[in-house]
CSV table of C-alpha atoms and ligand atoms in Angstrom, one decimal:
chain,number,residue,atom,x,y,z
N,1278,MET,CA,142.8,-283.1,-201.4
N,1279,ILE,CA,140.2,-285.4,-199.9
N,1280,ILE,CA,140.1,-285.8,-196.1
N,1281,LEU,CA,138.2,-288.4,-194.2
N,1282,SER,CA,137.6,-287.7,-190.5
N,1283,ILE,CA,136.5,-289.8,-187.6
N,1284,GLU,CA,135.2,-288.6,-184.2
N,1285,THR,CA,134.4,-291.1,-181.4
N,1286,SER,CA,135.3,-289.1,-178.3
N,1287,CYS,CA,132.1,-289.4,-176.4
N,1288,ASP,CA,128.6,-290.7,-177.4
N,1289,GLU,CA,128.5,-289.7,-181.0
N,1290,THR,CA,130.0,-291.8,-183.8
N,1291,ALA,CA,130.8,-289.5,-186.6
N,1292,VAL,CA,132.5,-289.6,-190.0
N,1293,SER,CA,132.9,-286.8,-192.5
N,1294,ILE,CA,134.6,-286.4,-195.9
N,1295,ILE,CA,135.7,-283.0,-197.2
N,1296,LYS,CA,137.4,-281.9,-200.4
N,1297,LEU,CA,139.9,-279.2,-199.7
N,1298,SER,CA,140.4,-276.7,-202.5
N,1299,ARG,CA,143.9,-276.0,-203.9
N,1300,GLU,CA,143.9,-272.3,-202.9
N,1301,LYS,CA,145.9,-271.1,-200.0
N,1302,LYS,CA,142.9,-270.4,-197.8
N,1303,VAL,CA,141.1,-273.2,-196.0
N,1304,THR,CA,138.2,-273.6,-198.5
N,1305,PHE,CA,136.4,-276.9,-198.8
N,1306,GLU,CA,133.3,-278.8,-199.9
N,1307,VAL,CA,131.5,-281.1,-197.6
N,1308,LEU,CA,131.1,-284.4,-199.4
N,1309,SER,CA,129.6,-286.3,-196.5
N,1310,ASN,CA,128.9,-285.6,-192.8
N,1311,LYS,CA,127.4,-288.4,-190.8
N,1312,VAL,CA,126.6,-288.4,-187.1
N,1313,LEU,CA,125.1,-291.3,-185.2
N,1314,SER,CA,124.1,-290.4,-181.7
N,1315,GLN,CA,124.0,-292.9,-178.8
N,1316,ILE,CA,121.8,-290.6,-176.7
N,1317,ASP,CA,118.9,-293.1,-176.6
N,1318,ILE,CA,121.2,-295.8,-175.3
N,1319,HIS,CA,122.7,-293.7,-172.5
N,1320,GLU,CA,119.5,-292.0,-171.5
N,1321,LYS,CA,118.4,-294.7,-169.1
N,1322,TYR,CA,121.7,-294.4,-167.2
N,1323,GLY,CA,121.4,-290.6,-167.0
N,1324,GLY,CA,124.9,-290.2,-168.5
N,1325,VAL,CA,127.4,-291.7,-170.8
N,1326,PHE,CA,128.2,-295.3,-169.9
N,1327,PRO,CA,131.8,-295.8,-171.2
N,1328,ALA,CA,131.8,-299.5,-171.9
N,1329,MET,CA,128.5,-299.2,-173.7
N,1330,ALA,CA,129.8,-296.2,-175.7
N,1331,LYS,CA,132.8,-298.2,-176.9
N,1332,ARG,CA,130.6,-301.1,-178.0
N,1333,GLU,CA,128.2,-298.8,-179.9
N,1334,HIS,CA,131.1,-297.0,-181.7
N,1335,GLU,CA,132.5,-300.5,-182.7
N,1336,LYS,CA,129.1,-301.4,-184.1
N,1337,ALA,CA,128.7,-298.2,-186.0
N,1338,ILE,CA,132.0,-296.9,-187.3
N,1339,THR,CA,132.7,-299.2,-190.3
N,1340,LEU,CA,129.1,-298.8,-191.5
N,1341,LEU,CA,129.4,-295.0,-191.2
N,1342,ILE,CA,132.7,-295.0,-193.1
N,1343,THR,CA,131.1,-297.1,-195.9
N,1344,GLU,CA,128.1,-294.8,-196.1
N,1345,ALA,CA,130.2,-291.7,-196.1
N,1346,LEU,CA,132.4,-293.0,-198.9
N,1347,SER,CA,129.4,-294.0,-200.9
N,1348,GLU,CA,127.8,-290.6,-200.4
N,1349,ALA,CA,131.0,-288.9,-201.4
N,1350,ASN,CA,131.1,-291.0,-204.6
N,1351,LEU,CA,134.4,-292.6,-203.5
N,1352,LEU,CA,133.2,-296.1,-203.1
N,1353,THR,CA,133.8,-298.7,-205.8
N,1354,GLU,CA,133.3,-302.4,-205.1
N,1355,LYS,CA,136.0,-305.0,-206.0
N,1356,THR,CA,135.0,-307.0,-209.0
N,1357,LYS,CA,137.2,-310.0,-208.2
N,1358,THR,CA,137.3,-312.0,-204.9
N,1359,PHE,CA,140.1,-310.6,-202.8
N,1360,HIS,CA,141.6,-311.7,-199.5
N,1361,LEU,CA,143.9,-309.7,-197.3
N,1362,GLU,CA,147.4,-311.0,-197.3
N,1363,ASN,CA,148.2,-313.1,-194.3
N,1364,GLY,CA,150.7,-310.7,-192.9
N,1365,VAL,CA,148.4,-307.7,-193.2
N,1366,ARG,CA,145.5,-309.7,-191.7
N,1367,LYS,CA,147.7,-310.7,-188.7
N,1368,LYS,CA,148.8,-307.1,-188.2
N,1369,LEU,CA,145.2,-306.0,-188.4
N,1370,GLU,CA,144.1,-308.5,-185.8
N,1371,LYS,CA,147.0,-307.5,-183.5
N,1372,LEU,CA,146.1,-303.8,-183.9
N,1373,LEU,CA,142.5,-304.5,-183.0
N,1374,GLU,CA,143.2,-306.8,-180.1
N,1375,LYS,CA,141.2,-304.6,-177.7
N,1376,GLU,CA,138.5,-303.7,-180.3
N,1377,LYS,CA,137.8,-307.2,-181.5
N,1378,GLN,CA,134.3,-306.2,-182.7
N,1379,LEU,CA,136.0,-304.1,-185.4
N,1380,ILE,CA,137.9,-306.9,-187.0
N,1381,GLU,CA,135.2,-308.6,-189.1
N,1382,PRO,CA,133.5,-305.4,-190.4
N,1383,LEU,CA,136.8,-303.8,-191.3
N,1384,LYS,CA,138.1,-307.0,-193.0
N,1385,THR,CA,134.9,-307.1,-195.0
N,1386,LEU,CA,135.4,-303.5,-196.0
N,1387,PHE,CA,138.9,-304.0,-197.1
N,1388,GLU,CA,138.1,-307.1,-199.0
N,1389,GLY,CA,135.0,-305.7,-200.6
N,1390,ILE,CA,136.0,-302.2,-201.9
N,1391,ASN,CA,138.9,-300.7,-203.7
N,1392,LYS,CA,141.2,-298.2,-202.0
N,1393,PRO,CA,139.2,-294.9,-202.1
N,1394,LYS,CA,140.7,-291.7,-203.3
N,1395,VAL,CA,141.3,-290.4,-199.8
N,1396,ASP,CA,144.5,-288.5,-199.2
N,1397,LEU,CA,144.3,-288.0,-195.4
N,1398,ILE,CA,142.6,-289.3,-192.4
N,1399,ALA,CA,141.9,-287.1,-189.4
N,1400,VAL,CA,140.9,-288.7,-186.1
N,1401,THR,CA,140.1,-287.3,-182.6
N,1402,GLU,CA,142.8,-288.3,-180.2
N,1403,GLY,CA,141.3,-286.6,-177.1
N,1404,PRO,CA,140.2,-285.3,-174.8
N,1405,GLY,CA,137.3,-287.7,-174.3
N,1406,LEU,CA,136.4,-291.2,-173.1
N,1407,GLU,CA,139.5,-293.3,-173.5
N,1408,PRO,CA,137.9,-296.6,-174.7
N,1409,SER,CA,135.7,-294.6,-177.1
N,1410,LEU,CA,138.7,-292.7,-178.5
N,1411,TRP,CA,140.6,-295.9,-179.1
N,1412,VAL,CA,137.8,-297.2,-181.4
N,1413,GLY,CA,138.3,-294.1,-183.7
N,1414,ILE,CA,142.1,-294.2,-183.4
N,1415,ASN,CA,142.5,-297.9,-184.2
N,1416,THR,CA,140.0,-297.7,-187.0
N,1417,ALA,CA,142.1,-294.9,-188.5
N,1418,LYS,CA,145.2,-297.0,-188.0
N,1419,ALA,CA,143.6,-299.9,-189.7
N,1420,LEU,CA,142.8,-297.7,-192.7
N,1421,ARG,CA,146.5,-296.5,-192.7
N,1422,LEU,CA,147.7,-300.1,-192.4
N,1423,VAL,CA,145.8,-301.4,-195.4
N,1424,TRP,CA,145.4,-298.4,-197.6
N,1425,GLY,CA,148.5,-296.5,-196.6
N,1426,ILE,CA,146.8,-293.2,-195.9
N,1427,PRO,CA,148.5,-290.8,-193.5
N,1428,ILE,CA,146.8,-289.7,-190.3
N,1429,TYR,CA,146.5,-286.5,-188.4
N,1430,ALA,CA,145.7,-286.8,-184.6
N,1431,ILE,CA,143.3,-284.0,-183.7
N,1432,ASN,CA,142.3,-282.4,-180.5
N,1433,HIS,CA,138.6,-282.5,-179.9
N,1434,MET,CA,138.4,-279.0,-178.4
N,1435,GLU,CA,140.3,-277.5,-181.3
N,1436,GLY,CA,137.5,-279.0,-183.3
N,1437,HIS,CA,134.9,-277.1,-181.3
N,1438,VAL,CA,136.8,-273.9,-181.8
N,1439,VAL,CA,136.8,-274.1,-185.6
N,1440,SER,CA,133.1,-275.2,-185.7
N,1441,SER,CA,132.2,-271.7,-184.8
N,1442,ILE,CA,134.2,-269.9,-187.5
N,1443,ILE,CA,133.1,-271.5,-190.7
N,1444,SER,CA,130.7,-270.0,-193.2
N,1445,LYS,CA,129.4,-270.6,-196.7
N,1446,ASN,CA,130.9,-268.5,-199.5
N,1447,LYS,CA,129.1,-267.4,-202.7
N,1448,ASP,CA,130.2,-270.7,-204.5
N,1449,SER,CA,128.5,-272.7,-201.7
N,1450,LYS,CA,131.9,-273.8,-200.5
N,1451,PHE,CA,132.8,-273.5,-196.9
N,1452,GLU,CA,135.6,-271.3,-195.6
N,1453,LEU,CA,137.1,-270.1,-192.4
N,1454,GLU,CA,136.0,-266.6,-191.4
N,1455,GLU,CA,138.5,-263.8,-190.8
N,1456,ILE,CA,139.0,-263.3,-187.1
N,1457,LYS,CA,140.4,-260.3,-185.4
N,1458,LEU,CA,143.1,-261.5,-183.0
N,1459,PRO,CA,143.8,-262.1,-180.2
N,1460,ALA,CA,140.6,-264.0,-179.6
N,1461,ILE,CA,139.2,-265.7,-176.6
N,1462,THR,CA,137.5,-269.0,-176.9
N,1463,LEU,CA,134.9,-270.1,-174.4
N,1464,LEU,CA,134.6,-273.9,-174.7
N,1465,ILE,CA,131.6,-275.3,-172.9
N,1466,SER,CA,130.7,-278.9,-173.2
N,1467,GLY,CA,129.9,-282.0,-171.3
N,1468,GLY,CA,133.6,-282.6,-170.5
N,1469,HIS,CA,135.1,-279.1,-170.5
N,1470,THR,CA,134.7,-275.5,-169.4
N,1471,GLU,CA,137.7,-273.6,-170.6
N,1472,LEU,CA,138.7,-270.1,-171.6
N,1473,VAL,CA,141.4,-270.3,-174.2
N,1474,LEU,CA,143.6,-267.5,-175.6
N,1475,VAL,CA,144.0,-267.7,-179.3
N,1476,GLU,CA,147.0,-265.8,-180.6
N,1477,LYS,CA,146.6,-267.3,-184.0
N,1478,LEU,CA,144.7,-270.3,-185.3
N,1479,GLY,CA,146.5,-273.4,-184.2
N,1480,LYS,CA,148.1,-271.6,-181.2
N,1481,TYR,CA,146.1,-271.9,-178.1
N,1482,LYS,CA,146.7,-271.3,-174.4
N,1483,ILE,CA,144.3,-272.3,-171.7
N,1484,ILE,CA,143.8,-269.3,-169.4
N,1485,GLY,CA,140.8,-270.5,-167.4
N,1486,ASN,CA,139.5,-274.0,-166.5
N,1487,THR,CA,137.0,-275.7,-164.3
N,1488,ARG,CA,138.3,-277.0,-161.0
N,1489,ASP,CA,135.8,-279.7,-160.9
N,1490,ASP,CA,132.7,-280.4,-163.0
N,1491,ALA,CA,132.3,-279.2,-166.5
N,1492,VAL,CA,129.3,-276.9,-167.2
N,1493,GLY,CA,127.5,-279.5,-169.4
N,1494,GLU,CA,128.1,-282.1,-166.8
N,1495,ALA,CA,126.5,-279.8,-164.2
N,1496,PHE,CA,123.5,-279.3,-166.5
N,1497,ASP,CA,123.2,-283.1,-166.9
N,1498,LYS,CA,123.5,-283.8,-163.2
N,1499,VAL,CA,121.0,-281.1,-162.1
N,1500,ALA,CA,118.6,-282.3,-164.8
N,1501,ARG,CA,118.8,-285.8,-163.3
N,1502,MET,CA,118.0,-284.4,-159.8
N,1503,LEU,CA,115.0,-282.8,-161.3
N,1504,GLY,CA,113.9,-286.0,-163.0
N,1505,LEU,CA,114.6,-284.8,-166.5
N,1506,ARG,CA,115.9,-286.7,-169.4
N,1507,TYR,CA,119.5,-287.1,-170.6
N,1508,PRO,CA,121.1,-285.0,-172.0
N,1509,GLY,CA,119.9,-282.5,-169.4
N,1510,GLY,CA,121.1,-279.2,-171.0
N,1511,PRO,CA,118.3,-278.9,-173.5
N,1512,GLU,CA,115.7,-280.0,-170.9
N,1513,ILE,CA,116.7,-277.5,-168.3
N,1514,SER,CA,116.9,-274.8,-171.0
N,1515,LYS,CA,113.3,-275.6,-172.1
N,1516,LEU,CA,112.0,-275.4,-168.5
N,1517,ALA,CA,113.9,-272.2,-167.8
N,1518,GLU,CA,112.5,-270.6,-171.0
N,1519,ILE,CA,108.9,-271.5,-169.9
N,1520,ALA,CA,109.6,-270.0,-166.5
N,1521,ARG,CA,110.9,-266.8,-168.1
N,1522,SER,CA,107.9,-266.5,-170.4
N,1523,GLU,CA,105.6,-266.9,-167.4
N,1524,ASN,CA,107.5,-264.1,-165.6
N,1525,ILE,CA,108.2,-266.4,-162.7
N,1526,ILE,CA,110.1,-264.7,-159.9
N,1527,ILE,CA,112.7,-266.9,-158.1
N,1528,PRO,CA,111.9,-266.9,-154.4
N,1529,ASP,CA,114.9,-266.3,-152.0
N,1530,GLU,CA,115.1,-269.9,-150.8
N,1531,LEU,CA,115.6,-271.1,-154.4
N,1532,GLU,CA,118.2,-268.6,-155.4
N,1533,LEU,CA,121.6,-270.2,-156.1
N,1534,PRO,CA,125.2,-269.0,-155.6
N,1535,ARG,CA,127.4,-267.7,-158.4
N,1536,PRO,CA,130.5,-269.9,-157.8
N,1537,MET,CA,133.9,-268.1,-158.1
N,1538,ILE,CA,132.4,-265.1,-159.7
N,1539,ASN,CA,134.6,-262.8,-157.7
N,1540,SER,CA,137.7,-264.9,-157.8
N,1541,LYS,CA,140.7,-263.0,-159.3
N,1542,ASP,CA,141.5,-265.9,-161.7
N,1543,LEU,CA,139.6,-267.1,-164.8
N,1544,ASP,CA,138.7,-270.5,-163.3
N,1545,PHE,CA,135.3,-272.0,-162.8
N,1546,SER,CA,133.7,-274.4,-160.3
N,1547,PHE,CA,130.3,-276.0,-160.8
N,1548,SER,CA,130.3,-278.9,-158.3
N,1549,GLY,CA,129.2,-276.7,-155.4
N,1550,LEU,CA,126.4,-275.3,-157.5
N,1551,LYS,CA,125.1,-278.8,-158.2
N,1552,THR,CA,125.2,-279.5,-154.5
N,1553,ALA,CA,123.4,-276.3,-153.8
N,1554,VAL,CA,120.6,-277.5,-156.1
N,1555,LEU,CA,120.4,-280.8,-154.3
N,1556,THR,CA,120.2,-279.0,-150.9
N,1557,ARG,CA,117.3,-276.8,-152.2
N,1558,ILE,CA,115.5,-279.9,-153.4
N,1559,LYS,CA,116.0,-281.7,-150.0
N,1560,ASN,CA,114.6,-278.7,-148.2
N,1561,LEU,CA,111.4,-278.8,-150.3
N,1562,GLU,CA,108.4,-280.6,-149.1
N,1563,ASN,CA,107.5,-281.5,-152.6
N,1564,LEU,CA,109.3,-281.1,-155.9
N,1565,THR,CA,106.4,-279.8,-157.9
N,1566,GLU,CA,106.4,-279.0,-161.6
N,1567,LYS,CA,106.5,-275.3,-160.7
N,1568,LYS,CA,109.5,-275.8,-158.4
N,1569,LYS,CA,111.3,-277.7,-161.1
N,1570,LYS,CA,110.8,-274.8,-163.4
N,1571,ILE,CA,112.1,-272.3,-160.9
N,1572,LEU,CA,115.1,-274.4,-160.1
N,1573,ALA,CA,115.9,-274.8,-163.8
N,1574,LEU,CA,115.6,-271.0,-164.2
N,1575,SER,CA,117.7,-270.3,-161.1
N,1576,PHE,CA,120.4,-272.8,-162.3
N,1577,GLU,CA,120.5,-271.4,-165.8
N,1578,GLU,CA,120.7,-267.8,-164.5
N,1579,SER,CA,123.5,-268.7,-162.2
N,1580,VAL,CA,125.6,-270.6,-164.8
N,1581,THR,CA,125.1,-267.8,-167.4
N,1582,GLU,CA,126.1,-265.1,-165.0
N,1583,VAL,CA,129.3,-266.9,-164.1
N,1584,LEU,CA,130.2,-267.7,-167.7
N,1585,VAL,CA,129.5,-264.1,-168.9
N,1586,SER,CA,131.4,-262.5,-166.1
N,1587,LYS,CA,134.5,-264.7,-166.5
N,1588,THR,CA,134.4,-264.3,-170.3
N,1589,LYS,CA,134.2,-260.5,-169.8
N,1590,SER,CA,137.3,-260.6,-167.5
N,1591,ALA,CA,139.2,-262.7,-170.0
N,1592,ILE,CA,138.4,-260.4,-172.9
N,1593,GLU,CA,139.4,-257.3,-170.9
N,1594,LYS,CA,142.6,-258.9,-169.5
N,1595,HIS,CA,143.9,-259.9,-173.0
N,1596,ASN,CA,142.4,-257.0,-174.9
N,1597,ALA,CA,140.7,-259.6,-177.2
N,1598,LYS,CA,139.0,-258.5,-180.4
N,1599,SER,CA,136.9,-261.6,-180.8
N,1600,LEU,CA,135.1,-264.3,-178.8
N,1601,ILE,CA,134.7,-267.8,-180.2
N,1602,VAL,CA,132.1,-269.9,-178.4
N,1603,GLY,CA,132.2,-273.7,-178.9
N,1604,GLY,CA,131.0,-277.0,-177.4
N,1605,GLY,CA,127.6,-278.6,-176.8
N,1606,VAL,CA,126.4,-276.1,-174.1
N,1607,SER,CA,126.8,-273.2,-176.7
N,1608,ALA,CA,123.5,-274.4,-178.1
N,1609,ASN,CA,121.9,-272.9,-175.0
N,1610,LYS,CA,119.8,-270.0,-176.1
N,1611,TYR,CA,120.0,-267.9,-173.0
N,1612,ILE,CA,123.8,-268.2,-172.8
N,1613,ARG,CA,124.0,-267.3,-176.4
N,1614,GLU,CA,121.8,-264.2,-176.0
N,1615,ASN,CA,123.8,-263.0,-173.0
N,1616,LEU,CA,127.2,-263.5,-174.7
N,1617,LYS,CA,125.8,-261.6,-177.7
N,1618,ARG,CA,124.7,-258.8,-175.5
N,1619,LEU,CA,128.2,-258.7,-173.9
N,1620,SER,CA,129.8,-258.5,-177.3
N,1621,LYS,CA,127.7,-255.4,-178.1
N,1622,GLU,CA,128.4,-253.7,-174.8
N,1623,GLU,CA,132.2,-254.5,-174.9
N,1624,ASN,CA,132.5,-254.0,-178.7
N,1625,PHE,CA,134.1,-257.3,-179.8
N,1626,ASP,CA,133.2,-259.8,-182.6
N,1627,ILE,CA,131.4,-262.9,-181.5
N,1628,PHE,CA,131.4,-266.3,-183.3
N,1629,LEU,CA,128.8,-268.8,-182.3
N,1630,PRO,CA,128.4,-272.3,-183.9
N,1631,GLU,CA,125.4,-273.2,-186.0
N,1632,LYS,CA,123.1,-275.5,-184.0
N,1633,ASN,CA,124.2,-278.7,-185.8
N,1634,MET,CA,127.9,-277.7,-185.4
N,1635,SER,CA,127.7,-277.1,-181.6
N,1636,THR,CA,127.5,-280.7,-180.7
N,1637,ASP,CA,130.1,-283.4,-181.5
N,1638,ASN,CA,130.7,-284.0,-185.2
N,1639,ALA,CA,133.5,-285.2,-187.5
N,1640,LEU,CA,133.4,-282.2,-189.8
N,1641,MET,CA,135.1,-280.1,-187.2
N,1642,ILE,CA,137.9,-282.6,-187.0
N,1643,ALA,CA,138.5,-282.6,-190.7
N,1644,ILE,CA,138.7,-278.8,-190.7
N,1645,VAL,CA,141.4,-278.7,-188.0
N,1646,SER,CA,143.4,-281.2,-190.1
N,1647,ALA,CA,142.9,-278.9,-193.1
N,1648,ILE,CA,144.4,-276.0,-191.1
N,1649,LYS,CA,147.4,-278.3,-190.3
N,1650,VAL,CA,147.8,-279.1,-193.9
N,1651,ARG,CA,147.8,-275.4,-194.8
N,1652,ASN,CA,150.4,-274.7,-192.0
N,1653,ASN,CA,152.6,-277.5,-193.4
N,1654,ILE,CA,152.4,-279.6,-190.2
N,1655,PRO,CA,153.4,-283.2,-191.0
N,1656,PRO,CA,151.0,-286.1,-190.2
N,1657,SER,CA,151.2,-287.8,-186.9
N,1658,LYS,CA,153.3,-290.9,-186.5
N,1659,SER,CA,152.3,-292.2,-183.0
N,1660,LEU,CA,148.7,-291.9,-181.9
N,1661,LYS,CA,147.5,-292.2,-178.4
N,1662,ALA,CA,144.1,-291.6,-176.8
N,1663,THR,CA,144.2,-288.8,-174.3
N,1664,GLY,CA,141.3,-289.4,-171.9
N,1665,ASP,CA,139.7,-287.0,-169.4
N,1666,GLN,CA,137.6,-286.9,-166.3
N,1667,ARG,CA,134.4,-287.7,-168.2
N,1668,ILE,CA,135.2,-291.4,-167.3
N,1669,ASP,CA,133.4,-290.8,-164.1
N,1670,ARG,CA,130.6,-288.7,-165.6
N,1671,ILE,CA,127.8,-290.9,-164.2
W,3169,LIG,O1,130.2,-280.9,-176.9
W,3169,LIG,P1,129.2,-282.0,-176.6
W,3169,LIG,O2,128.2,-282.4,-177.6
W,3169,LIG,O3,129.9,-283.2,-176.1
W,3169,LIG,C1,131.0,-283.2,-175.3
W,3169,LIG,O4,132.1,-283.1,-175.8
W,3169,LIG,O5,130.8,-283.2,-174.0
W,3169,LIG,O6,128.4,-281.4,-175.3
W,3169,LIG,C2,127.4,-282.1,-174.7
W,3169,LIG,C3,126.8,-281.3,-173.5
W,3169,LIG,C4,125.9,-282.1,-172.7
W,3169,LIG,O7,126.3,-282.0,-171.3
W,3169,LIG,C5,124.5,-281.4,-172.9
W,3169,LIG,O8,123.7,-281.4,-171.8
W,3169,LIG,C6,125.0,-280.0,-173.2
W,3169,LIG,O9,126.1,-280.2,-174.0
W,3169,LIG,N1,124.0,-279.2,-173.9
W,3169,LIG,C7,123.3,-278.2,-173.4
W,3169,LIG,C8,122.4,-277.7,-174.4
W,3169,LIG,N2,122.5,-278.6,-175.5
W,3169,LIG,C9,123.4,-279.5,-175.2
W,3169,LIG,N3,123.5,-277.5,-172.3
W,3169,LIG,C10,122.7,-276.4,-172.0
W,3169,LIG,N4,121.8,-276.0,-172.9
W,3169,LIG,C11,121.6,-276.6,-174.1
W,3169,LIG,N5,120.6,-276.1,-174.9
W,3170,LIG,ZN1,132.5,-282.0,-177.7
């Protein structure tokens, strides 16, 4: 079974194609995995600019699908001139009423190539930026309209969960790792900070959430205050690492709070921490390079301590056997190291994503749909973008 997946929830346009093996387990080959990042475009705004993100997805998606099909050896060009039937063309134009930029490239695709041997489409339905999500969803719907391929609507966060639990087997195929259950998932990205209880794959319960900013969002905003580039996570992390290697001690006046660390629940809050950084900066005479380094260190320490402490409570409370970490922030070296240490101390298994699987990609979306296939879940009929608070991320 061949699955083509589409991910456009934020600032990465991504398409992947996998070949799912016939066996019962989720075992697959990756035929293509394309990610086009818009980071350069959003950098000057210091965050994701939704209208711009939508436009860039519209520009890129058809091209990425074509490239992915070609790489997967599924693309054959039509030998005779072909025009879409009037009725189909009208339906296509109606479908893409709000994504007009998609009409011409998709028409050209449908008129230029034969229906590829794709059995399923998987597309991210949310959470994410609504206008961006619609580009992916309506592209998928267009493929369904013209080629008659069924669609699975996929949750983006579920994608991050599975990204951390794939490994290569001896035949160079990918498969899902065996996980001892129940597991706790810590999802840390630009839009989310969640603790999720996993009773079985596909069955999730959110047991902790951020009450305001997501942790990645806090990284990005603090980075902006420090005059660092977007996305801020890697920049802060680099500075903090330098500070650590120089054995810099954080002076009292640049220490930061550990928000909600002693609250009885598993919730988070990062907005106050961000404000605390701003207050520290305002109280400084000069934001020197050294002070920037200290603040980056202080911020990373605070965030890490909160994340580790809440994760520990979640593991203890639910007697979890494994921890799955997902989302863009899980690329953070210091957070990874500290979660690994916790797993040793508390004796649970830990699953962290490979670097290229921690940020947004379409492969993870295909894998979630493969699990649905294995669980005999029928394809989705109605599809709707489910947005989130990242709309006001800048
Ligand atoms: O999952 P992701 O790629 O997109 C969303 O769904 O949000 O996460 C992006 C977020 C950004 O906020 C970025 O600053 C953060 O992940 N990030 C990091 C690191 N690398 C990326 N945060 C901290 N340390 C990092 N090394
Ligand atoms: Zn993400």
